[in-house]
């Protein structure tokens, strides 16, 4: 970075966006340590270009790096896992869900979070990225397409497929899960 003002601007950008980037990377790749590494790598790349970002949007640039790297990591990891590792991971998820409690004593909220995390893990990497960007980050279809480097039609089809898969997975979860509850919290 060329000067102190540029460094201060970059530091302010990181302070404002790092937590959201970490959350998004984690939701796509499912690994806290890897999410931290992905975000750190993206911020290092951004730092190298920071002085040239005046006309560009640094937020879009760094998000694109984070999502692409998270999806790539998830694909590599998924390909490496053996059937026994998947089975062990599923068993640990079931056991940990039975022990989770929310800080305020309401176990239902924490169980719901675990169920959603399990349901997200059933999606493809691109579907996870689309769901996180569209519904957690509240990005438009056009913005998601730009970040992921795909067409708007691809975003729409991936969103449709992801939501269908999530409905299916969540509806099959046992009574301890969030199942097919409505927004009001009632069973449908």
mmCIF file of C-alpha atoms in Angstrom:
data_model
loop_
_atom_site.group_PDB
_atom_site.id
_atom_site.type_symbol
_atom_site.label_atom_id
_atom_site.label_comp_id
_atom_site.label_asym_id
_atom_site.label_seq_id
_atom_site.Cartn_x
_atom_site.Cartn_y
_atom_site.Cartn_z
ATOM 1 C CA UNK A 1 0.000 0.000 0.000
ATOM 2 C CA UNK A 2 1.299 3.349 -1.033
ATOM 3 C CA UNK A 3 0.531 5.509 2.003
ATOM 4 C CA UNK A 4 -0.869 5.670 5.518
ATOM 5 C CA UNK A 5 -4.297 6.842 4.320
ATOM 6 C CA UNK A 6 -4.535 3.877 1.977
ATOM 7 C CA UNK A 7 -3.551 1.527 4.803
ATOM 8 C CA UNK A 8 -6.138 3.106 7.108
ATOM 9 C CA UNK A 9 -8.834 2.682 4.445
ATOM 10 C CA UNK A 10 -7.888 -0.959 3.987
ATOM 11 C CA UNK A 11 -7.862 -1.583 7.747
ATOM 12 C CA UNK A 12 -11.319 -0.004 8.043
ATOM 13 C CA UNK A 13 -12.586 -2.159 5.166
ATOM 14 C CA UNK A 14 -11.261 -5.320 6.836
ATOM 15 C CA UNK A 15 -12.728 -4.354 10.218
ATOM 16 C CA UNK A 16 -16.144 -3.769 8.663
ATOM 17 C CA UNK A 17 -16.286 -6.877 6.474
ATOM 18 C CA UNK A 18 -14.109 -9.613 7.937
ATOM 19 C CA UNK A 19 -16.768 -11.159 10.204
ATOM 20 C CA UNK A 20 -19.329 -11.407 7.394
ATOM 21 C CA UNK A 21 -16.746 -12.875 5.040
ATOM 22 C CA UNK A 22 -15.776 -15.474 7.656
ATOM 23 C CA UNK A 23 -19.412 -16.432 8.203
ATOM 24 C CA UNK A 24 -20.038 -16.781 4.474
ATOM 25 C CA UNK A 25 -16.861 -18.815 3.895
ATOM 26 C CA UNK A 26 -17.749 -21.108 6.802
ATOM 27 C CA UNK A 27 -21.274 -21.674 5.523
ATOM 28 C CA UNK A 28 -19.942 -22.660 2.116
ATOM 29 C CA UNK A 29 -16.989 -24.828 3.164
ATOM 30 C CA UNK A 30 -18.194 -26.013 6.590
ATOM 31 C CA UNK A 31 -14.783 -25.757 8.282
ATOM 32 C CA UNK A 32 -13.907 -22.861 10.603
ATOM 33 C CA UNK A 33 -10.145 -23.104 10.171
ATOM 34 C CA UNK A 34 -10.395 -23.356 6.409
ATOM 35 C CA UNK A 35 -12.850 -20.440 6.320
ATOM 36 C CA UNK A 36 -10.317 -18.326 8.214
ATOM 37 C CA UNK A 37 -7.582 -19.326 5.746
ATOM 38 C CA UNK A 38 -9.814 -18.566 2.759
ATOM 39 C CA UNK A 39 -10.696 -15.112 4.067
ATOM 40 C CA UNK A 40 -7.094 -14.350 4.977
ATOM 41 C CA UNK A 41 -5.961 -15.348 1.482
ATOM 42 C CA UNK A 42 -8.663 -13.215 -0.115
ATOM 43 C CA UNK A 43 -7.704 -10.204 2.003
ATOM 44 C CA UNK A 44 -4.027 -10.657 1.099
ATOM 45 C CA UNK A 45 -4.984 -10.646 -2.595
ATOM 46 C CA UNK A 46 -7.135 -7.567 -2.031
ATOM 47 C CA UNK A 47 -4.314 -5.793 -0.172
ATOM 48 C CA UNK A 48 -2.080 -6.261 -3.208
ATOM 49 C CA UNK A 49 -4.638 -4.504 -5.398
ATOM 50 C CA UNK A 50 -5.993 -2.017 -2.863
ATOM 51 C CA UNK A 51 -4.379 1.066 -4.407
ATOM 52 C CA UNK A 52 -5.911 0.192 -7.798
ATOM 53 C CA UNK A 53 -9.426 -0.401 -6.417
ATOM 54 C CA UNK A 54 -10.592 3.235 -6.556
ATOM 55 C CA UNK A 55 -12.938 2.688 -9.509
ATOM 56 C CA UNK A 56 -13.683 -0.929 -8.696
ATOM 57 C CA UNK A 57 -15.747 -2.362 -5.884
ATOM 58 C CA UNK A 58 -13.430 -4.003 -3.358
ATOM 59 C CA UNK A 59 -16.355 -5.711 -1.634
ATOM 60 C CA UNK A 60 -17.408 -7.515 -4.823
ATOM 61 C CA UNK A 61 -13.790 -8.411 -5.609
ATOM 62 C CA UNK A 62 -13.053 -9.936 -2.200
ATOM 63 C CA UNK A 63 -16.419 -11.747 -2.048
ATOM 64 C CA UNK A 64 -15.752 -13.302 -5.438
ATOM 65 C CA UNK A 65 -12.400 -14.608 -4.211
ATOM 66 C CA UNK A 66 -13.909 -15.919 -0.964
ATOM 67 C CA UNK A 67 -16.780 -17.750 -2.656
ATOM 68 C CA UNK A 68 -14.691 -19.239 -5.433
ATOM 69 C CA UNK A 69 -11.988 -20.408 -3.026
ATOM 70 C CA UNK A 70 -14.556 -21.806 -0.564
ATOM 71 C CA UNK A 71 -16.367 -23.719 -3.303
ATOM 72 C CA UNK A 72 -13.046 -25.046 -4.640
ATOM 73 C CA UNK A 73 -11.980 -26.174 -1.167
ATOM 74 C CA UNK A 74 -15.335 -27.838 -0.544
ATOM 75 C CA UNK A 75 -15.137 -29.725 -3.844
ATOM 76 C CA UNK A 76 -11.609 -30.935 -3.105
ATOM 77 C CA UNK A 77 -12.544 -31.968 0.430
ATOM 78 C CA UNK A 78 -15.673 -33.758 -0.716
ATOM 79 C CA UNK A 79 -13.706 -35.717 -3.299
ATOM 80 C CA UNK A 80 -11.142 -36.749 -0.663
ATOM 81 C CA UNK A 81 -13.583 -38.027 1.935
ATOM 82 C CA UNK A 82 -14.173 -41.739 2.032
ATOM 83 C CA UNK A 83 -17.497 -43.407 2.727
ATOM 84 C CA UNK A 84 -16.435 -44.257 6.278
ATOM 85 C CA UNK A 85 -15.525 -40.628 7.024
ATOM 86 C CA UNK A 86 -18.939 -39.499 5.803
ATOM 87 C CA UNK A 87 -20.628 -42.080 8.009
ATOM 88 C CA UNK A 88 -18.591 -41.030 11.055
ATOM 89 C CA UNK A 89 -19.383 -37.367 10.391
ATOM 90 C CA UNK A 90 -23.091 -38.116 10.168
ATOM 91 C CA UNK A 91 -23.037 -40.037 13.459
ATOM 92 C CA UNK A 92 -21.152 -37.238 15.220
ATOM 93 C CA UNK A 93 -23.670 -34.728 13.891
ATOM 94 C CA UNK A 94 -26.569 -36.734 15.332
ATOM 95 C CA UNK A 95 -24.839 -37.133 18.697
ATOM 96 C CA UNK A 96 -23.817 -33.475 18.951
ATOM 97 C CA UNK A 97 -27.319 -32.324 18.050
ATOM 98 C CA UNK A 98 -28.731 -34.155 21.053
ATOM 99 C CA UNK A 99 -26.372 -32.247 23.388
ATOM 100 C CA UNK A 100 -26.750 -28.739 21.962
ATOM 101 C CA UNK A 101 -28.492 -26.050 24.020
ATOM 102 C CA UNK A 102 -29.029 -22.405 23.262
ATOM 103 C CA UNK A 103 -27.413 -19.846 25.597
ATOM 104 C CA UNK A 104 -30.817 -18.692 26.811
ATOM 105 C CA UNK A 105 -31.869 -22.246 27.668
ATOM 106 C CA UNK A 106 -34.028 -22.659 24.557
ATOM 107 C CA UNK A 107 -32.557 -25.786 23.014
ATOM 108 C CA UNK A 108 -34.887 -25.561 20.017
ATOM 109 C CA UNK A 109 -33.054 -22.640 18.455
ATOM 110 C CA UNK A 110 -29.650 -24.302 18.709
ATOM 111 C CA UNK A 111 -31.006 -27.602 17.413
ATOM 112 C CA UNK A 112 -32.563 -25.747 14.489
ATOM 113 C CA UNK A 113 -29.179 -24.181 13.689
ATOM 114 C CA UNK A 114 -27.529 -27.603 13.710
ATOM 115 C CA UNK A 115 -30.293 -29.003 11.488
ATOM 116 C CA UNK A 116 -29.872 -26.163 9.001
ATOM 117 C CA UNK A 117 -26.100 -26.685 8.967
ATOM 118 C CA UNK A 118 -26.654 -30.401 8.290
ATOM 119 C CA UNK A 119 -29.148 -29.593 5.556
ATOM 120 C CA UNK A 120 -26.723 -27.134 3.943
ATOM 121 C CA UNK A 121 -24.072 -29.846 3.877
ATOM 122 C CA UNK A 122 -26.364 -31.871 1.583
ATOM 123 C CA UNK A 123 -26.141 -29.183 -1.116
ATOM 124 C CA UNK A 124 -23.538 -28.965 -3.846
ATOM 125 C CA UNK A 125 -20.857 -26.302 -3.359
ATOM 126 C CA UNK A 126 -22.424 -23.981 -5.910
ATOM 127 C CA UNK A 127 -25.887 -24.424 -4.358
ATOM 128 C CA UNK A 128 -24.471 -23.604 -0.916
ATOM 129 C CA UNK A 129 -22.779 -20.498 -2.274
ATOM 130 C CA UNK A 130 -25.979 -19.351 -3.981
ATOM 131 C CA UNK A 131 -28.095 -19.919 -0.853
ATOM 132 C CA UNK A 132 -25.614 -18.095 1.378
ATOM 133 C CA UNK A 133 -25.302 -15.155 -1.007
ATOM 134 C CA UNK A 134 -29.028 -14.848 -1.773
ATOM 135 C CA UNK A 135 -30.530 -15.426 1.654
ATOM 136 C CA UNK A 136 -27.830 -14.713 4.234
ATOM 137 C CA UNK A 137 -26.056 -11.904 2.408
ATOM 138 C CA UNK A 138 -29.285 -10.649 0.752
ATOM 139 C CA UNK A 139 -27.636 -10.272 -2.649
ATOM 140 C CA UNK A 140 -29.643 -9.908 -5.855
ATOM 141 C CA UNK A 141 -29.567 -12.642 -8.485
ATOM 142 C CA UNK A 142 -27.476 -10.375 -10.702
ATOM 143 C CA UNK A 143 -24.960 -9.716 -7.901
ATOM 144 C CA UNK A 144 -24.708 -13.431 -7.101
ATOM 145 C CA UNK A 145 -24.104 -14.184 -10.778
ATOM 146 C CA UNK A 146 -21.326 -11.603 -10.899
ATOM 147 C CA UNK A 147 -19.679 -12.831 -7.697
ATOM 148 C CA UNK A 148 -19.750 -16.474 -8.789
ATOM 149 C CA UNK A 149 -18.942 -15.776 -12.439
ATOM 150 C CA UNK A 150 -22.085 -17.459 -13.788
ATOM 151 C CA UNK A 151 -25.249 -16.345 -15.582
ATOM 152 C CA UNK A 152 -28.392 -15.122 -13.835
ATOM 153 C CA UNK A 153 -30.171 -18.191 -15.225
ATOM 154 C CA UNK A 154 -27.657 -20.431 -13.474
ATOM 155 C CA UNK A 155 -28.265 -18.581 -10.206
ATOM 156 C CA UNK A 156 -32.023 -19.084 -10.610
ATOM 157 C CA UNK A 157 -31.712 -22.791 -11.392
ATOM 158 C CA UNK A 158 -29.214 -23.370 -8.563
ATOM 159 C CA UNK A 159 -31.487 -21.489 -6.141
ATOM 160 C CA UNK A 160 -34.489 -23.573 -7.192
ATOM 161 C CA UNK A 161 -32.569 -26.845 -6.884
ATOM 162 C CA UNK A 162 -31.073 -25.834 -3.526
ATOM 163 C CA UNK A 163 -34.395 -24.811 -2.005
ATOM 164 C CA UNK A 164 -36.034 -28.031 -3.213
ATOM 165 C CA UNK A 165 -33.215 -30.076 -1.687
ATOM 166 C CA UNK A 166 -33.365 -28.121 1.591
ATOM 167 C CA UNK A 167 -37.133 -28.650 1.849
ATOM 168 C CA UNK A 168 -36.672 -32.357 1.257
ATOM 169 C CA UNK A 169 -33.818 -32.762 3.743
ATOM 170 C CA UNK A 170 -35.447 -30.669 6.459
ATOM 171 C CA UNK A 171 -38.801 -32.398 6.101
ATOM 172 C CA UNK A 172 -37.133 -35.804 6.650
ATOM 173 C CA UNK A 173 -35.412 -34.783 9.861
ATOM 174 C CA UNK A 174 -36.766 -36.317 13.023
ATOM 175 C CA UNK A 175 -39.170 -34.583 15.406
ATOM 176 C CA UNK A 176 -36.240 -33.019 17.280
ATOM 177 C CA UNK A 177 -35.340 -31.078 14.133
ATOM 178 C CA UNK A 178 -37.021 -28.116 12.581
ATOM 179 C CA UNK A 179 -38.769 -30.318 10.035
ATOM 180 C CA UNK A 180 -41.456 -28.535 8.108
ATOM 181 C CA UNK A 181 -42.256 -25.850 10.673
ATOM 182 C CA UNK A 182 -43.712 -22.654 9.388
ATOM 183 C CA UNK A 183 -42.306 -19.225 10.120
ATOM 184 C CA UNK A 184 -44.713 -18.960 13.052
ATOM 185 C CA UNK A 185 -43.130 -22.058 14.583
ATOM 186 C CA UNK A 186 -46.148 -24.334 14.097
ATOM 187 C CA UNK A 187 -46.007 -27.772 12.510
ATOM 188 C CA UNK A 188 -47.446 -27.823 9.031
#
